[in-house]
Amino acid sequence: EPEVTQTPSHQVTQMGQEVILRCVPISNHLYFYWYRQILGQKVEFLVSFYNNEISEKSEIFDDQFSVERPDGSNFTLKIRSTKLEDSAMYFCASSELRAGYTFGSGTRLTVV
Amino acid sequence: GEDVEQSLFLSVREGDSSVINCTYTDSSSTYLYWYKQEPGAGLQLLTYIFSNMDMKQDQRLTVLLNKKDKHLSLRIADTQTGDSAIYFCAETLSGGSYIPTFGRGTSLIVHP
């Protein structure tokens, strides 16, 4: 069964550093998403991406965040200057239509 | 605004039925979802229900929707140890956005 692949599974970074979280969506999917879950809290929507541009974003997705589809297979989330409160599990998802998401297994980001 | 609430933990004995509950605040929900997250894995779509339905059954899973009370439940019959996971309730709203809003997740622990 097709999968959404995320790397790395765990990333530790120092406060103020830039991180890039990587995702390989399912190949025929057109819509891509990033969510995050701070420990013990809800899964929160960050951003959706379609046709090489951001289609929706939440209030969380401020100027320190950016997304990119650098080639035909990868979808990345960049956090420019990490803060302690960015520590969370980050989930990538993709969908063929605007529903029926397939999620990756997540990247646990720890900012120290 | 939309909000989705779930209890955090549920413990059942193997073979018993599990009922996981969810409440939501926005009456314009169109789709309501149940996702399952096993340890180290992504969110897997289990089932969903349209907001104009009261019930949906899929093998051991039964989803009940009470629109008046804005209450959604997931019943798992004959619960097995392999059902131990975190279960997330999510909704999408009418009005164009298909971005689901998630709850915090309910940890289901199944004892032998």
Short mmCIF file of C-alpha atoms in Angstrom, two decimals:
data_model
loop_
_atom_site.label_atom_id
_atom_site.label_comp_id
_atom_site.label_asym_id
_atom_site.label_seq_id
_atom_site.Cartn_x
_atom_site.Cartn_y
_atom_site.Cartn_z
CA GLU A 1 0.00 0.00 0.00
CA PRO A 2 1.38 3.45 -0.87
CA GLU A 3 2.84 5.38 2.04
CA VAL A 4 3.81 8.91 2.94
CA THR A 5 7.42 8.83 4.10
CA GLN A 6 8.90 11.32 6.52
CA THR A 7 12.53 11.82 7.45
CA PRO A 8 14.11 12.01 9.91
CA SER A 9 11.95 10.27 12.49
CA HIS A 10 13.55 12.34 15.24
CA GLN A 11 15.44 15.61 14.97
CA VAL A 12 17.18 17.42 17.81
CA THR A 13 18.24 20.99 17.18
CA GLN A 14 19.50 23.95 19.13
CA MET A 15 17.29 26.97 19.62
CA GLY A 16 17.81 29.49 16.84
CA GLN A 17 18.91 26.92 14.29
CA GLU A 18 17.13 26.21 11.03
CA VAL A 19 15.59 22.80 10.44
CA ILE A 20 14.15 21.17 7.36
CA LEU A 21 11.66 18.36 7.73
CA ARG A 22 11.27 16.16 4.71
CA CYS A 23 8.32 14.28 3.31
CA VAL A 24 7.76 12.13 0.26
CA PRO A 25 4.02 12.17 -0.50
CA ILE A 26 2.23 9.46 -2.44
CA SER A 27 3.20 9.87 -6.06
CA ASN A 28 -0.20 10.54 -7.65
CA HIS A 29 -1.44 12.81 -4.89
CA LEU A 30 -1.97 16.47 -5.63
CA TYR A 31 -2.58 18.03 -2.21
CA PHE A 32 0.03 18.18 0.52
CA TYR A 33 -0.22 19.20 4.15
CA TRP A 34 1.75 19.75 7.30
CA TYR A 35 0.29 19.30 10.76
CA ARG A 36 1.91 19.35 14.15
CA GLN A 37 1.09 17.96 17.57
CA ILE A 38 2.67 19.41 20.66
CA LEU A 39 2.86 16.75 23.35
CA GLY A 40 -0.51 16.29 25.02
CA GLN A 41 -2.25 18.77 22.76
CA LYS A 42 -4.34 18.60 19.62
CA VAL A 43 -3.15 17.83 16.13
CA GLU A 44 -3.00 21.30 14.58
CA PHE A 45 -3.15 22.22 10.92
CA LEU A 46 -0.21 24.27 9.66
CA VAL A 47 -0.44 24.55 5.89
CA SER A 48 -1.81 23.00 2.72
CA PHE A 49 -0.10 23.09 -0.67
CA TYR A 50 -1.52 22.57 -4.13
CA ASN A 51 -0.31 23.34 -7.61
CA ASN A 52 3.04 24.56 -6.30
CA GLU A 53 1.63 27.12 -3.95
CA ILE A 54 0.18 27.44 -0.48
CA SER A 55 -3.59 27.06 -0.63
CA GLU A 56 -4.36 27.52 3.07
CA LYS A 57 -2.41 28.22 6.21
CA SER A 58 -3.18 28.60 9.87
CA GLU A 59 -2.21 31.33 12.30
CA ILE A 60 0.61 29.10 13.52
CA PHE A 61 2.26 29.19 10.10
CA ASP A 62 4.02 32.52 10.48
CA ASP A 63 7.05 33.96 8.73
CA GLN A 64 9.45 31.54 10.34
CA PHE A 65 7.82 28.66 8.47
CA SER A 66 8.04 27.90 4.78
CA VAL A 67 7.20 24.98 2.53
CA GLU A 68 8.66 23.87 -0.72
CA ARG A 69 8.31 21.17 -3.30
CA PRO A 70 11.85 21.28 -4.65
CA ASP A 71 11.39 18.44 -7.11
CA GLY A 72 8.68 16.05 -8.22
CA SER A 73 8.76 13.90 -5.14
CA ASN A 74 9.76 15.82 -1.99
CA PHE A 75 7.73 18.23 0.12
CA THR A 76 9.63 20.07 2.83
CA LEU A 77 8.82 22.19 5.86
CA LYS A 78 11.49 24.66 6.92
CA ILE A 79 11.59 26.38 10.29
CA ARG A 80 14.05 29.25 10.04
CA SER A 81 14.93 29.99 13.65
CA THR A 82 13.60 27.34 15.96
CA LYS A 83 12.16 28.16 19.35
CA LEU A 84 11.62 25.85 22.31
CA GLU A 85 7.88 25.93 21.67
CA ASP A 86 8.41 24.48 18.18
CA SER A 87 9.14 21.13 19.82
CA ALA A 88 6.38 18.84 18.56
CA MET A 89 5.57 15.92 16.32
CA TYR A 90 5.24 17.15 12.74
CA PHE A 91 3.04 15.15 10.39
CA CYS A 92 3.01 15.36 6.63
CA ALA A 93 -0.06 14.22 4.73
CA SER A 94 -1.12 13.99 1.12
CA SER A 95 -4.36 13.39 -0.71
CA GLU A 96 -5.48 12.77 -4.27
CA LEU A 97 -8.57 14.88 -3.80
CA ARG A 98 -9.37 17.39 -1.06
CA ALA A 99 -10.21 14.59 1.34
CA GLY A 100 -9.00 11.11 2.20
CA TYR A 101 -5.67 12.08 3.68
CA THR A 102 -2.77 9.68 4.09
CA PHE A 103 -0.45 10.67 6.89
CA GLY A 104 3.20 9.92 7.41
CA SER A 105 4.52 8.55 10.67
CA GLY A 106 5.81 11.94 11.75
CA THR A 107 9.06 13.65 12.68
CA ARG A 108 9.60 14.37 16.34
CA LEU A 109 11.35 17.72 16.60
CA THR A 110 13.07 18.53 19.87
CA VAL A 111 14.46 22.03 20.31
CA VAL A 112 16.98 22.39 23.13
CA GLY B 1 -14.80 28.63 15.92
CA GLU B 2 -14.53 24.90 15.64
CA ASP B 3 -13.38 22.76 18.53
CA VAL B 4 -13.22 19.02 18.94
CA GLU B 5 -12.99 17.42 22.37
CA GLN B 6 -12.23 13.86 23.40
CA SER B 7 -11.46 12.11 26.64
CA LEU B 8 -7.77 11.26 26.88
CA PHE B 9 -7.81 7.65 28.03
CA LEU B 10 -9.96 4.54 27.82
CA SER B 11 -9.07 1.14 29.24
CA VAL B 12 -11.00 -2.02 28.33
CA ARG B 13 -10.61 -5.75 28.62
CA GLU B 14 -9.98 -7.86 25.54
CA GLY B 15 -13.24 -9.09 24.07
CA ASP B 16 -15.30 -6.24 25.50
CA SER B 17 -16.70 -3.38 23.43
CA SER B 18 -14.95 -0.01 23.46
CA VAL B 19 -16.78 3.25 22.99
CA ILE B 20 -14.72 6.34 22.25
CA ASN B 21 -16.59 9.62 22.44
CA CYS B 22 -16.08 12.98 20.79
CA THR B 23 -17.92 16.28 20.94
CA TYR B 24 -17.65 19.14 18.51
CA THR B 25 -18.91 22.67 18.58
CA ASP B 26 -19.55 23.70 15.00
CA SER B 27 -22.93 22.64 13.65
CA SER B 28 -21.81 23.17 10.06
CA SER B 29 -19.67 20.02 10.08
CA THR B 30 -19.85 18.13 6.82
CA TYR B 31 -17.62 15.13 7.42
CA LEU B 32 -16.62 13.55 10.71
CA TYR B 33 -13.67 11.19 10.84
CA TRP B 34 -12.02 8.66 13.06
CA TYR B 35 -8.29 8.16 12.69
CA LYS B 36 -6.11 5.58 14.42
CA GLN B 37 -2.47 6.08 15.36
CA GLU B 38 -0.42 3.08 16.35
CA PRO B 39 2.93 3.59 18.10
CA GLY B 40 5.53 4.97 15.70
CA ALA B 41 3.06 5.22 12.83
CA GLY B 42 1.07 7.94 11.12
CA LEU B 43 -2.62 8.69 11.41
CA GLN B 44 -4.61 6.04 9.59
CA LEU B 45 -8.14 6.84 8.44
CA LEU B 46 -10.47 4.27 10.00
CA THR B 47 -13.85 5.50 8.95
CA TYR B 48 -15.86 8.62 8.32
CA ILE B 49 -19.48 9.67 8.33
CA PHE B 50 -21.36 12.37 6.48
CA SER B 51 -23.17 14.81 8.69
CA ASN B 52 -26.55 13.80 7.23
CA MET B 53 -26.12 10.24 8.51
CA ASP B 54 -26.88 8.89 11.98
CA MET B 55 -24.91 5.69 11.89
CA LYS B 56 -22.33 3.86 9.88
CA GLN B 57 -21.17 0.31 10.43
CA ASP B 58 -18.01 -1.26 9.05
CA GLN B 59 -17.23 -4.73 10.38
CA ARG B 60 -16.33 -4.29 14.07
CA LEU B 61 -16.63 -0.51 13.90
CA THR B 62 -19.85 1.43 14.45
CA VAL B 63 -19.97 5.20 14.23
CA LEU B 64 -22.91 7.01 15.79
CA LEU B 65 -23.62 10.67 15.16
CA ASN B 66 -25.99 12.76 17.25
CA LYS B 67 -26.17 16.08 15.44
CA LYS B 68 -28.48 17.65 17.99
CA ASP B 69 -25.95 17.08 20.78
CA LYS B 70 -22.94 17.42 18.45
CA HIS B 71 -21.69 14.07 19.67
CA LEU B 72 -19.80 11.43 17.71
CA SER B 73 -18.85 8.01 18.98
CA LEU B 74 -16.81 5.09 17.74
CA ARG B 75 -17.73 1.65 19.01
CA ILE B 76 -15.26 -1.19 18.54
CA ALA B 77 -16.85 -4.59 19.07
CA ASP B 78 -14.82 -7.51 20.44
CA THR B 79 -11.84 -5.27 21.18
CA GLN B 80 -8.46 -6.91 20.62
CA THR B 81 -5.01 -6.06 21.97
CA GLY B 82 -4.12 -4.94 18.45
CA ASP B 83 -6.72 -2.21 18.77
CA SER B 84 -4.56 -0.48 21.38
CA ALA B 85 -3.73 2.88 19.83
CA ILE B 86 -4.62 6.55 19.92
CA TYR B 87 -7.92 7.37 18.23
CA PHE B 88 -8.49 10.85 16.83
CA CYS B 89 -11.81 12.41 16.04
CA ALA B 90 -11.80 15.07 13.31
CA GLU B 91 -14.32 17.22 11.48
CA THR B 92 -14.42 19.28 8.33
CA LEU B 93 -16.79 22.18 7.92
CA SER B 94 -18.99 23.38 5.14
CA GLY B 95 -17.89 26.56 3.39
CA GLY B 96 -15.12 25.34 1.15
CA SER B 97 -12.22 24.34 3.38
CA TYR B 98 -11.58 20.62 3.56
CA ILE B 99 -8.98 20.96 6.26
CA PRO B 100 -9.99 18.70 9.16
CA THR B 101 -9.88 19.90 12.75
CA PHE B 102 -8.60 17.22 15.11
CA GLY B 103 -9.15 16.45 18.74
CA ARG B 104 -6.32 15.53 21.13
CA GLY B 105 -6.84 11.83 20.68
CA THR B 106 -8.03 9.09 23.03
CA SER B 107 -5.51 6.47 24.11
CA LEU B 108 -7.23 3.08 24.06
CA ILE B 109 -5.53 0.49 26.22
CA VAL B 110 -6.72 -3.08 25.82
CA HIS B 111 -5.89 -5.49 28.64
CA PRO B 112 -5.63 -9.24 27.98
#
